[in-house]
GROMACS .gro file of N, CA and C in nm:
model
  546
    1MET      N    1   2.031  -8.206   5.968
    1MET     CA    2   2.017  -8.349   5.993
    1MET      C    3   1.871  -8.381   6.022
    2SER      N    4   1.819  -8.480   5.957
    2SER     CA    5   1.680  -8.517   5.980
    2SER      C    6   1.673  -8.654   6.047
    3ILE      N    7   1.570  -8.670   6.125
    3ILE     CA    8   1.547  -8.798   6.192
    3ILE      C    9   1.441  -8.873   6.112
    4ILE      N   10   1.470  -8.996   6.076
    4ILE     CA   11   1.377  -9.077   5.999
    4ILE      C   12   1.293  -9.159   6.095
    5SER      N   13   1.164  -9.144   6.085
    5SER     CA   14   1.071  -9.216   6.171
    5SER      C   15   1.044  -9.355   6.112
    6PRO      N   16   1.037  -9.458   6.196
    6PRO     CA   17   1.009  -9.591   6.144
    6PRO      C   18   0.865  -9.610   6.098
    7ILE      N   19   0.774  -9.517   6.134
    7ILE     CA   20   0.637  -9.525   6.088
    7ILE      C   21   0.603  -9.397   6.014
    8PRO      N   22   0.511  -9.403   5.918
    8PRO     CA   23   0.475  -9.282   5.845
    8PRO      C   24   0.415  -9.176   5.938
    9ARG      N   25   0.441  -9.051   5.907
    9ARG     CA   26   0.397  -8.940   5.990
    9ARG      C   27   0.245  -8.939   6.008
   10ARG      N   28   0.171  -8.962   5.899
   10ARG     CA   29   0.024  -8.962   5.908
   10ARG      C   30  -0.026  -9.070   6.003
   11SER      N   31   0.032  -9.188   5.994
   11SER     CA   32  -0.010  -9.297   6.082
   11SER      C   33   0.018  -9.264   6.227
   12PHE      N   34   0.135  -9.206   6.251
   12PHE     CA   35   0.171  -9.167   6.387
   12PHE      C   36   0.075  -9.063   6.441
   13LEU      N   37   0.047  -8.959   6.360
   13LEU     CA   38  -0.043  -8.853   6.404
   13LEU      C   39  -0.185  -8.905   6.427
   14ALA      N   40  -0.232  -8.990   6.338
   14ALA     CA   41  -0.367  -9.046   6.354
   14ALA      C   42  -0.377  -9.130   6.480
   15ALA      N   43  -0.279  -9.217   6.501
   15ALA     CA   44  -0.283  -9.304   6.618
   15ALA      C   45  -0.265  -9.224   6.747
   16SER      N   46  -0.173  -9.127   6.747
   16SER     CA   47  -0.151  -9.050   6.869
   16SER      C   48  -0.271  -8.962   6.900
   17GLY      N   49  -0.339  -8.910   6.797
   17GLY     CA   50  -0.460  -8.831   6.819
   17GLY      C   51  -0.571  -8.916   6.879
   18PHE      N   52  -0.585  -9.038   6.829
   18PHE     CA   53  -0.687  -9.129   6.881
   18PHE      C   54  -0.659  -9.164   7.027
   19ILE      N   55  -0.534  -9.198   7.057
   19ILE     CA   56  -0.497  -9.235   7.193
   19ILE      C   57  -0.512  -9.116   7.287
   20SER      N   58  -0.472  -8.997   7.241
   20SER     CA   59  -0.488  -8.877   7.324
   20SER      C   60  -0.634  -8.851   7.354
   21GLY      N   61  -0.720  -8.870   7.253
   21GLY     CA   62  -0.863  -8.851   7.273
   21GLY      C   63  -0.919  -8.950   7.374
   22LEU      N   64  -0.875  -9.073   7.366
   22LEU     CA   65  -0.921  -9.173   7.462
   22LEU      C   66  -0.877  -9.137   7.603
   23LEU      N   67  -0.752  -9.094   7.616
   23LEU     CA   68  -0.702  -9.058   7.748
   23LEU      C   69  -0.770  -8.933   7.801
   24ALA      N   70  -0.800  -8.838   7.713
   24ALA     CA   71  -0.869  -8.716   7.755
   24ALA      C   72  -1.011  -8.747   7.800
   25ALA      N   73  -1.071  -8.851   7.743
   25ALA     CA   74  -1.206  -8.890   7.784
   25ALA      C   75  -1.206  -8.939   7.928
   26GLY      N   76  -1.090  -8.976   7.977
   26GLY     CA   77  -1.075  -9.010   8.118
   26GLY      C   78  -1.101  -9.155   8.150
   27GLY      N   79  -1.069  -9.189   8.273
   27GLY     CA   80  -1.097  -9.322   8.322
   27GLY      C   81  -0.984  -9.419   8.299
   28SER      N   82  -1.002  -9.534   8.358
   28SER     CA   83  -0.904  -9.639   8.340
   28SER      C   84  -0.931  -9.710   8.209
   29LEU      N   85  -0.828  -9.766   8.153
   29LEU     CA   86  -0.840  -9.831   8.023
   29LEU      C   87  -0.821  -9.980   8.043
   30SER      N   88  -0.913 -10.060   7.982
   30SER     CA   89  -0.906 -10.203   8.012
   30SER      C   90  -0.902 -10.295   7.892
   31PHE      N   91  -0.960 -10.259   7.780
   31PHE     CA   92  -0.967 -10.349   7.664
   31PHE      C   93  -0.847 -10.324   7.576
   32ALA      N   94  -0.761 -10.423   7.557
   32ALA     CA   95  -0.636 -10.402   7.485
   32ALA      C   96  -0.610 -10.513   7.384
   33PRO      N   97  -0.681 -10.515   7.270
   33PRO     CA   98  -0.654 -10.618   7.171
   33PRO      C   99  -0.527 -10.594   7.093
   34GLY      N  100  -0.474 -10.474   7.089
   34GLY     CA  101  -0.350 -10.444   7.019
   34GLY      C  102  -0.242 -10.403   7.117
   35ARG      N  103  -0.122 -10.380   7.066
   35ARG     CA  104  -0.012 -10.344   7.154
   35ARG      C  105  -0.006 -10.196   7.184
   36ALA      N  106  -0.059 -10.110   7.096
   36ALA     CA  107  -0.034  -9.968   7.107
   36ALA      C  108  -0.148  -9.887   7.170
   37TRP      N  109  -0.257  -9.947   7.203
   37TRP     CA  110  -0.369  -9.871   7.256
   37TRP      C  111  -0.457  -9.960   7.340
   38THR      N  112  -0.540  -9.898   7.420
   38THR     CA  113  -0.638  -9.970   7.500
   38THR      C  114  -0.769  -9.894   7.496
   39LEU      N  115  -0.875  -9.958   7.540
   39LEU     CA  116  -1.007  -9.899   7.533
   39LEU      C  117  -1.087  -9.938   7.656
   40GLU      N  118  -1.148  -9.840   7.719
   40GLU     CA  119  -1.231  -9.866   7.837
   40GLU      C  120  -1.368  -9.916   7.792
   41LEU      N  121  -1.414 -10.023   7.853
   41LEU     CA  122  -1.546 -10.076   7.827
   41LEU      C  123  -1.630 -10.062   7.953
   42LYS      N  124  -1.753 -10.014   7.937
   42LYS     CA  125  -1.840  -9.991   8.052
   42LYS      C  126  -1.934 -10.108   8.078
   43THR      N  127  -1.988 -10.168   7.972
   43THR     CA  128  -2.086 -10.276   7.991
   43THR      C  129  -2.039 -10.410   7.935
   44LEU      N  130  -1.951 -10.408   7.840
   44LEU     CA  131  -1.905 -10.533   7.777
   44LEU      C  132  -1.780 -10.585   7.846
   45THR      N  133  -1.760 -10.716   7.836
   45THR     CA  134  -1.636 -10.775   7.886
   45THR      C  135  -1.529 -10.764   7.777
   46SER      N  136  -1.405 -10.788   7.812
   46SER     CA  137  -1.297 -10.786   7.713
   46SER      C  138  -1.320 -10.891   7.605
   47SER      N  139  -1.371 -11.006   7.644
   47SER     CA  140  -1.400 -11.112   7.548
   47SER      C  141  -1.510 -11.069   7.451
   48GLN      N  142  -1.615 -11.006   7.502
   48GLN     CA  143  -1.721 -10.957   7.417
   48GLN      C  144  -1.670 -10.847   7.324
   49GLY      N  145  -1.582 -10.761   7.376
   49GLY     CA  146  -1.523 -10.657   7.293
   49GLY      C  147  -1.441 -10.714   7.180
   50ALA      N  148  -1.363 -10.819   7.210
   50ALA     CA  149  -1.282 -10.883   7.106
   50ALA      C  150  -1.371 -10.948   7.000
   51THR      N  151  -1.482 -11.008   7.043
   51THR     CA  152  -1.576 -11.068   6.948
   51THR      C  153  -1.638 -10.961   6.860
   52LEU      N  154  -1.680 -10.849   6.920
   52LEU     CA  155  -1.738 -10.740   6.841
   52LEU      C  156  -1.637 -10.682   6.742
   53MET      N  157  -1.511 -10.674   6.783
   53MET     CA  158  -1.408 -10.625   6.691
   53MET      C  159  -1.393 -10.721   6.573
   54SER      N  160  -1.399 -10.849   6.601
   54SER     CA  161  -1.390 -10.949   6.495
   54SER      C  162  -1.511 -10.942   6.402
   55VAL      N  163  -1.628 -10.915   6.459
   55VAL     CA  164  -1.748 -10.897   6.376
   55VAL      C  165  -1.731 -10.776   6.286
   56ALA      N  166  -1.684 -10.664   6.342
   56ALA     CA  167  -1.665 -10.543   6.263
   56ALA      C  168  -1.563 -10.566   6.151
   57ARG      N  169  -1.456 -10.639   6.180
   57ARG     CA  170  -1.356 -10.670   6.077
   57ARG      C  171  -1.413 -10.762   5.970
   58THR      N  172  -1.508 -10.848   6.006
   58THR     CA  173  -1.569 -10.938   5.909
   58THR      C  174  -1.668 -10.862   5.821
   59ILE      N  175  -1.741 -10.768   5.881
   59ILE     CA  176  -1.839 -10.688   5.805
   59ILE      C  177  -1.767 -10.593   5.710
   60ALA      N  178  -1.660 -10.530   5.757
   60ALA     CA  179  -1.586 -10.432   5.675
   60ALA      C  180  -1.438 -10.469   5.678
   61PRO      N  181  -1.398 -10.568   5.598
   61PRO     CA  182  -1.260 -10.617   5.604
   61PRO      C  183  -1.161 -10.527   5.529
   62HIS      N  184  -1.065 -10.477   5.601
   62HIS     CA  185  -0.953 -10.400   5.544
   62HIS      C  186  -0.828 -10.449   5.616
   63ASP      N  187  -0.751 -10.535   5.553
   63ASP     CA  188  -0.637 -10.599   5.618
   63ASP      C  189  -0.537 -10.501   5.677
   64GLY      N  190  -0.512 -10.390   5.609
   64GLY     CA  191  -0.412 -10.296   5.656
   64GLY      C  192  -0.463 -10.193   5.756
   65LEU      N  193  -0.592 -10.188   5.779
   65LEU     CA  194  -0.649 -10.089   5.870
   65LEU      C  195  -0.624 -10.131   6.014
   66GLU      N  196  -0.579 -10.037   6.094
   66GLU     CA  197  -0.541 -10.066   6.233
   66GLU      C  198  -0.661 -10.111   6.315
   67ASP      N  199  -0.633 -10.193   6.416
   67ASP     CA  200  -0.737 -10.238   6.507
   67ASP      C  201  -0.801 -10.120   6.580
   68ALA      N  202  -0.726 -10.013   6.601
   68ALA     CA  203  -0.779  -9.896   6.672
   68ALA      C  204  -0.902  -9.839   6.601
   69ALA      N  205  -0.906  -9.846   6.470
   69ALA     CA  206  -1.023  -9.798   6.395
   69ALA      C  207  -1.145  -9.885   6.424
   70TYR      N  208  -1.126 -10.015   6.432
   70TYR     CA  209  -1.235 -10.107   6.463
   70TYR      C  210  -1.276 -10.095   6.610
   71ALA      N  211  -1.183 -10.054   6.695
   71ALA     CA  212  -1.215 -10.036   6.837
   71ALA      C  213  -1.316  -9.922   6.856
   72LEU      N  214  -1.319  -9.826   6.764
   72LEU     CA  215  -1.418  -9.719   6.773
   72LEU      C  216  -1.559  -9.774   6.759
   73VAL      N  217  -1.575  -9.879   6.680
   73VAL     CA  218  -1.705  -9.944   6.665
   73VAL      C  219  -1.744 -10.008   6.798
   74VAL      N  220  -1.649 -10.079   6.858
   74VAL     CA  221  -1.674 -10.145   6.987
   74VAL      C  222  -1.708 -10.041   7.093
   75LYS      N  223  -1.634  -9.931   7.093
   75LYS     CA  224  -1.659  -9.825   7.191
   75LYS      C  225  -1.799  -9.768   7.176
   76ALA      N  226  -1.843  -9.745   7.052
   76ALA     CA  227  -1.976  -9.690   7.028
   76ALA      C  228  -2.085  -9.789   7.072
   77LEU      N  229  -2.066  -9.916   7.042
   77LEU     CA  230  -2.165 -10.017   7.083
   77LEU      C  231  -2.169 -10.029   7.234
   78ASP      N  232  -2.054 -10.025   7.298
   78ASP     CA  233  -2.047 -10.031   7.444
   78ASP      C  234  -2.118  -9.911   7.506
   79ALA      N  235  -2.095  -9.793   7.449
   79ALA     CA  236  -2.161  -9.672   7.501
   79ALA      C  237  -2.312  -9.681   7.483
   80SER      N  238  -2.357  -9.733   7.369
   80SER     CA  239  -2.501  -9.750   7.347
   80SER      C  240  -2.560  -9.850   7.446
   81GLY      N  241  -2.487  -9.957   7.471
   81GLY     CA  242  -2.533 -10.056   7.567
   81GLY      C  243  -2.538 -10.004   7.709
   82ALA      N  244  -2.453  -9.906   7.740
   82ALA     CA  245  -2.451  -9.848   7.874
   82ALA      C  246  -2.572  -9.759   7.899
   83THR      N  247  -2.628  -9.700   7.793
   83THR     CA  248  -2.739  -9.607   7.809
   83THR      C  249  -2.874  -9.664   7.765
   84ASP      N  250  -2.873  -9.773   7.692
   84ASP     CA  251  -2.998  -9.828   7.638
   84ASP      C  252  -3.007  -9.977   7.671
   85GLU      N  253  -3.103 -10.011   7.753
   85GLU     CA  254  -3.121 -10.149   7.798
   85GLU      C  255  -3.151 -10.243   7.682
   86HIS      N  256  -3.227 -10.196   7.582
   86HIS     CA  257  -3.260 -10.279   7.466
   86HIS      C  258  -3.133 -10.314   7.388
   87VAL      N  259  -3.045 -10.217   7.368
   87VAL     CA  260  -2.919 -10.242   7.297
   87VAL      C  261  -2.834 -10.340   7.377
   88ARG      N  262  -2.828 -10.320   7.509
   88ARG     CA  263  -2.750 -10.411   7.594
   88ARG      C  264  -2.802 -10.554   7.582
   89ALA      N  265  -2.933 -10.571   7.583
   89ALA     CA  266  -2.992 -10.705   7.570
   89ALA      C  267  -2.964 -10.764   7.432
   90LEU      N  268  -2.973 -10.681   7.328
   90LEU     CA  269  -2.941 -10.727   7.192
   90LEU      C  270  -2.797 -10.775   7.183
   91LEU      N  271  -2.705 -10.696   7.238
   91LEU     CA  272  -2.563 -10.732   7.233
   91LEU      C  273  -2.537 -10.861   7.310
   92THR      N  274  -2.593 -10.872   7.429
   92THR     CA  275  -2.571 -10.991   7.511
   92THR      C  276  -2.624 -11.117   7.443
   93ALA      N  277  -2.747 -11.109   7.394
   93ALA     CA  278  -2.807 -11.227   7.328
   93ALA      C  279  -2.736 -11.259   7.197
   94GLY      N  280  -2.706 -11.156   7.118
   94GLY     CA  281  -2.640 -11.179   6.990
   94GLY      C  282  -2.501 -11.236   7.004
   95LEU      N  283  -2.425 -11.183   7.100
   95LEU     CA  284  -2.290 -11.235   7.122
   95LEU      C  285  -2.295 -11.379   7.173
   96ALA      N  286  -2.392 -11.409   7.256
   96ALA     CA  287  -2.408 -11.548   7.302
   96ALA      C  288  -2.440 -11.640   7.184
   97GLY      N  289  -2.519 -11.589   7.089
   97GLY     CA  290  -2.552 -11.668   6.970
   97GLY      C  291  -2.432 -11.693   6.880
   98LEU      N  292  -2.338 -11.600   6.880
   98LEU     CA  293  -2.217 -11.618   6.799
   98LEU      C  294  -2.121 -11.719   6.862
   99GLY      N  295  -2.126 -11.732   6.992
   99GLY     CA  296  -2.038 -11.825   7.062
   99GLY      C  297  -1.909 -11.759   7.107
  100GLU      N  298  -1.842 -11.825   7.199
  100GLU     CA  299  -1.720 -11.768   7.258
  100GLU      C  300  -1.601 -11.771   7.164
  101ASN      N  301  -1.600 -11.860   7.067
  101ASN     CA  302  -1.482 -11.874   6.981
  101ASN      C  303  -1.500 -11.809   6.844
  102PHE      N  304  -1.595 -11.717   6.830
  102PHE     CA  305  -1.620 -11.653   6.700
  102PHE      C  306  -1.494 -11.586   6.647
  103ASP      N  307  -1.423 -11.512   6.732
  103ASP     CA  308  -1.307 -11.437   6.685
  103ASP      C  309  -1.188 -11.526   6.649
  104SER      N  310  -1.188 -11.652   6.688
  104SER     CA  311  -1.078 -11.742   6.652
  104SER      C  312  -1.112 -11.830   6.532
  105GLN      N  313  -1.233 -11.817   6.478
  105GLN     CA  314  -1.273 -11.897   6.362
  105GLN      C  315  -1.210 -11.840   6.234
  106THR      N  316  -1.210 -11.922   6.130
  106THR     CA  317  -1.160 -11.875   6.001
  106THR      C  318  -1.257 -11.772   5.943
  107GLU      N  319  -1.210 -11.693   5.849
  107GLU     CA  320  -1.296 -11.591   5.790
  107GLU      C  321  -1.420 -11.651   5.723
  108PRO      N  322  -1.408 -11.758   5.644
  108PRO     CA  323  -1.530 -11.816   5.586
  108PRO      C  324  -1.632 -11.862   5.691
  109ALA      N  325  -1.584 -11.914   5.803
  109ALA     CA  326  -1.675 -11.957   5.910
  109ALA      C  327  -1.742 -11.837   5.975
  110ARG      N  328  -1.668 -11.728   5.994
  110ARG     CA  329  -1.727 -11.605   6.051
  110ARG      C  330  -1.832 -11.548   5.956
  111ILE      N  331  -1.801 -11.546   5.827
  111ILE     CA  332  -1.896 -11.495   5.727
  111ILE      C  333  -2.023 -11.579   5.728
  112ALA      N  334  -2.009 -11.710   5.733
  112ALA     CA  335  -2.126 -11.800   5.734
  112ALA      C  336  -2.211 -11.776   5.859
  113ALA      N  337  -2.146 -11.757   5.974
  113ALA     CA  338  -2.221 -11.732   6.098
  113ALA      C  339  -2.297 -11.600   6.090
  114LEU      N  340  -2.236 -11.499   6.031
  114LEU     CA  341  -2.303 -11.369   6.019
  114LEU      C  342  -2.414 -11.373   5.914
  115LYS      N  343  -2.395 -11.451   5.806
  115LYS     CA  344  -2.500 -11.464   5.704
  115LYS      C  345  -2.625 -11.529   5.764
  116ASP      N  346  -2.604 -11.622   5.856
  116ASP     CA  347  -2.718 -11.689   5.920
  116ASP      C  348  -2.803 -11.592   6.002
  117MET      N  349  -2.743 -11.483   6.047
  117MET     CA  350  -2.819 -11.389   6.130
  117MET      C  351  -2.830 -11.250   6.068
  118GLU      N  352  -2.807 -11.238   5.936
  118GLU     CA  353  -2.804 -11.107   5.874
  118GLU      C  354  -2.938 -11.034   5.876
  119HIS      N  355  -3.048 -11.102   5.897
  119HIS     CA  356  -3.178 -11.035   5.902
  119HIS      C  357  -3.221 -11.002   6.045
  120SER      N  358  -3.136 -11.039   6.141
  120SER     CA  359  -3.170 -11.013   6.281
  120SER      C  360  -3.144 -10.868   6.318
  121GLU      N  361  -3.211 -10.824   6.422
  121GLU     CA  362  -3.191 -10.687   6.472
  121GLU      C  363  -3.048 -10.670   6.524
  122PHE      N  364  -2.992 -10.775   6.582
  122PHE     CA  365  -2.854 -10.772   6.632
  122PHE      C  366  -2.756 -10.743   6.519
  123PHE      N  367  -2.767 -10.817   6.409
  123PHE     CA  368  -2.676 -10.795   6.297
  123PHE      C  369  -2.694 -10.656   6.237
  124GLN      N  370  -2.817 -10.612   6.222
  124GLN     CA  371  -2.841 -10.479   6.164
  124GLN      C  372  -2.780 -10.370   6.252
  125LEU      N  373  -2.787 -10.387   6.383
  125LEU     CA  374  -2.723 -10.293   6.475
  125LEU      C  375  -2.572 -10.292   6.454
  126LEU      N  376  -2.511 -10.411   6.446
  126LEU     CA  377  -2.366 -10.420   6.428
  126LEU      C  378  -2.324 -10.363   6.292
  127ARG      N  379  -2.400 -10.394   6.189
  127ARG     CA  380  -2.368 -10.346   6.055
  127ARG      C  381  -2.374 -10.194   6.049
  128SER      N  382  -2.482 -10.136   6.096
  128SER     CA  383  -2.495  -9.990   6.089
  128SER      C  384  -2.393  -9.920   6.177
  129SER      N  385  -2.366  -9.974   6.293
  129SER     CA  386  -2.266  -9.914   6.382
  129SER      C  387  -2.126  -9.925   6.322
  130THR      N  388  -2.096 -10.038   6.259
  130THR     CA  389  -1.966 -10.054   6.194
  130THR      C  390  -1.947  -9.952   6.083
  131LEU      N  391  -2.044  -9.941   5.996
  131LEU     CA  392  -2.031  -9.849   5.883
  131LEU      C  393  -2.024  -9.703   5.930
  132ALA      N  394  -2.108  -9.667   6.027
  132ALA     CA  395  -2.111  -9.529   6.074
  132ALA      C  396  -1.984  -9.490   6.149
  133ASN      N  397  -1.936  -9.577   6.235
  133ASN     CA  398  -1.823  -9.541   6.321
  133ASN      C  399  -1.687  -9.568   6.257
  134LEU      N  400  -1.678  -9.672   6.180
  134LEU     CA  401  -1.550  -9.704   6.118
  134LEU      C  402  -1.512  -9.601   6.012
  135TYR      N  403  -1.605  -9.574   5.921
  135TYR     CA  404  -1.573  -9.489   5.807
  135TYR      C  405  -1.581  -9.339   5.837
  136SER      N  406  -1.613  -9.302   5.958
  136SER     CA  407  -1.612  -9.160   5.994
  136SER      C  408  -1.497  -9.128   6.088
  137SER      N  409  -1.401  -9.219   6.102
  137SER     CA  410  -1.289  -9.196   6.194
  137SER      C  411  -1.167  -9.140   6.121
  138ALA      N  412  -1.090  -9.063   6.194
  138ALA     CA  413  -0.967  -9.005   6.137
  138ALA      C  414  -0.867  -9.114   6.098
  139ILE      N  415  -0.870  -9.225   6.169
  139ILE     CA  416  -0.778  -9.334   6.137
  139ILE      C  417  -0.812  -9.392   6.000
  140ALA      N  418  -0.941  -9.413   5.974
  140ALA     CA  419  -0.983  -9.464   5.843
  140ALA      C  420  -0.956  -9.360   5.734
  141TYR      N  421  -0.979  -9.232   5.766
  141TYR     CA  422  -0.951  -9.126   5.669
  141TYR      C  423  -0.804  -9.132   5.626
  142ALA      N  424  -0.715  -9.145   5.722
  142ALA     CA  425  -0.572  -9.151   5.690
  142ALA      C  426  -0.539  -9.277   5.608
  143TYR      N  427  -0.600  -9.388   5.644
  143TYR     CA  428  -0.574  -9.514   5.574
  143TYR      C  429  -0.617  -9.507   5.427
  144PHE      N  430  -0.734  -9.447   5.403
  144PHE     CA  431  -0.787  -9.438   5.267
  144PHE      C  432  -0.736  -9.317   5.191
  145GLY      N  433  -0.660  -9.229   5.257
  145GLY     CA  434  -0.605  -9.112   5.190
  145GLY      C  435  -0.700  -8.995   5.179
  146TYR      N  436  -0.809  -8.996   5.256
  146TYR     CA  437  -0.905  -8.886   5.254
  146TYR      C  438  -0.854  -8.775   5.344
  147GLU      N  439  -0.845  -8.655   5.291
  147GLU     CA  440  -0.790  -8.543   5.367
  147GLU      C  441  -0.896  -8.465   5.443
  148GLY      N  442  -1.020  -8.503   5.431
  148GLY     CA  443  -1.127  -8.434   5.502
  148GLY      C  444  -1.195  -8.332   5.414
  149GLU      N  445  -1.286  -8.258   5.474
  149GLU     CA  446  -1.359  -8.156   5.400
  149GLU      C  447  -1.262  -8.046   5.358
  150ALA      N  448  -1.295  -7.976   5.252
  150ALA     CA  449  -1.202  -7.880   5.194
  150ALA      C  450  -1.238  -7.734   5.219
  151PHE      N  451  -1.361  -7.705   5.259
  151PHE     CA  452  -1.405  -7.567   5.270
  151PHE      C  453  -1.317  -7.487   5.366
  152SER      N  454  -1.292  -7.542   5.484
  152SER     CA  455  -1.213  -7.470   5.584
  152SER      C  456  -1.066  -7.457   5.545
  153LYS      N  457  -1.025  -7.530   5.442
  153LYS     CA  458  -0.884  -7.528   5.398
  153LYS      C  459  -0.867  -7.455   5.266
  154GLY      N  460  -0.969  -7.381   5.224
  154GLY     CA  461  -0.958  -7.302   5.102
  154GLY      C  462  -1.019  -7.366   4.979
  155GLY      N  463  -1.088  -7.477   4.994
  155GLY     CA  464  -1.151  -7.543   4.880
  155GLY      C  465  -1.059  -7.645   4.815
  156TYR      N  466  -1.115  -7.718   4.720
  156TYR     CA  467  -1.040  -7.824   4.653
  156TYR      C  468  -0.940  -7.771   4.551
  157LEU      N  469  -0.979  -7.672   4.473
  157LEU     CA  470  -0.891  -7.624   4.366
  157LEU      C  471  -0.763  -7.564   4.421
  158ALA      N  472  -0.771  -7.494   4.533
  158ALA     CA  473  -0.653  -7.433   4.592
  158ALA      C  474  -0.564  -7.534   4.663
  159ARG      N  475  -0.612  -7.656   4.679
  159ARG     CA  476  -0.535  -7.759   4.751
  159ARG      C  477  -0.485  -7.869   4.661
  160GLY      N  478  -0.478  -7.846   4.532
  160GLY     CA  479  -0.419  -7.945   4.443
  160GLY      C  480  -0.515  -8.045   4.386
  161PHE      N  481  -0.643  -8.016   4.385
  161PHE     CA  482  -0.742  -8.108   4.329
  161PHE      C  483  -0.711  -8.141   4.184
  162ASN      N  484  -0.661  -8.045   4.110
  162ASN     CA  485  -0.635  -8.063   3.969
  162ASN      C  486  -0.489  -8.093   3.938
  163ASP      N  487  -0.410  -8.127   4.038
  163ASP     CA  488  -0.269  -8.161   4.018
  163ASP      C  489  -0.257  -8.310   3.984
  164LEU      N  490  -0.275  -8.341   3.859
  164LEU     CA  491  -0.271  -8.480   3.814
  164LEU      C  492  -0.138  -8.508   3.746
  165HIS      N  493  -0.032  -8.507   3.823
  165HIS     CA  494   0.102  -8.524   3.768
  165HIS      C  495   0.124  -8.663   3.709
  166TRP      N  496   0.044  -8.758   3.749
  166TRP     CA  497   0.061  -8.894   3.702
  166TRP      C  498  -0.005  -8.918   3.566
  167LEU      N  499  -0.086  -8.821   3.519
  167LEU     CA  500  -0.148  -8.832   3.387
  167LEU      C  501  -0.070  -8.752   3.284
  168PRO      N  502  -0.064  -8.798   3.159
  168PRO     CA  503   0.002  -8.718   3.056
  168PRO      C  504  -0.082  -8.593   3.025
  169ASP      N  505  -0.018  -8.488   2.976
  169ASP     CA  506  -0.089  -8.367   2.938
  169ASP      C  507  -0.181  -8.397   2.820
  170VAL      N  508  -0.301  -8.341   2.826
  170VAL     CA  509  -0.399  -8.360   2.719
  170VAL      C  510  -0.366  -8.259   2.609
  171PRO      N  511  -0.357  -8.304   2.483
  171PRO     CA  512  -0.333  -8.209   2.374
  171PRO      C  513  -0.446  -8.105   2.370
  172LEU      N  514  -0.412  -7.982   2.336
  172LEU     CA  515  -0.507  -7.872   2.336
  172LEU      C  516  -0.630  -7.900   2.249
  173GLU      N  517  -0.610  -7.964   2.133
  173GLU     CA  518  -0.722  -7.992   2.044
  173GLU      C  519  -0.819  -8.096   2.102
  174ASP      N  520  -0.774  -8.177   2.199
  174ASP     CA  521  -0.858  -8.279   2.259
  174ASP      C  522  -0.921  -8.234   2.391
  175SER      N  523  -0.893  -8.114   2.434
  175SER     CA  524  -0.938  -8.074   2.565
  175SER      C  525  -1.076  -8.010   2.569
  176GLY      N  526  -1.143  -7.995   2.458
  176GLY     CA  527  -1.279  -7.942   2.457
  176GLY      C  528  -1.281  -7.790   2.454
  177PRO      N  529  -1.402  -7.734   2.450
  177PRO     CA  530  -1.413  -7.588   2.443
  177PRO      C  531  -1.368  -7.521   2.571
  178SER      N  532  -1.315  -7.404   2.559
  178SER     CA  533  -1.268  -7.328   2.674
  178SER      C  534  -1.387  -7.259   2.740
  179VAL      N  535  -1.395  -7.268   2.868
  179VAL     CA  536  -1.504  -7.204   2.943
  179VAL      C  537  -1.466  -7.059   2.971
  180MET      N  538  -1.339  -7.029   2.971
  180MET     CA  539  -1.293  -6.895   3.004
  180MET      C  540  -1.330  -6.794   2.896
  181GLY      N  541  -1.341  -6.836   2.771
  181GLY     CA  542  -1.369  -6.745   2.660
  181GLY      C  543  -1.514  -6.702   2.652
  182ARG      N  544  -1.601  -6.756   2.730
  182ARG     CA  545  -1.746  -6.724   2.722
  182ARG      C  546  -1.779  -6.595   2.787
   0.00000   0.00000   0.00000
């Protein structure tokens, strides 16, 4: 008898690994934009965190990607602000420039607001942090179907790299010269 999970196994493992990591990092958890996870903020307020999450979603929009992946961007910016006074000042001034209702605006309005400041140091910080932290997370890897590096798992060929079951077999005469016969 098997038990059917209401959520896919990969999503469950990715989310539980992220939450376990946050809990292992210690401390109380305070920022909770979603139902399934929370995030501790050291220098930013919950409102500022929500605005930064909305900025990250506007810079790198993926409708099906969990908020927890975007929270990693907020966590990284908060950590930078906790250790670097210049970053903290950039975040404070930039968020004030976006206004308190940025995260409740329509997507075109958010895009227009960010285009107005795309050459600023604040925007460049948010853009680079979003790209670096969002796309290097296990949650994003699972969402995009990336299984990670292959060397420690025996390489790509041993893990089904060439298993293209969805393509028809190529006739032998169309497959080119054989490399094995050389």
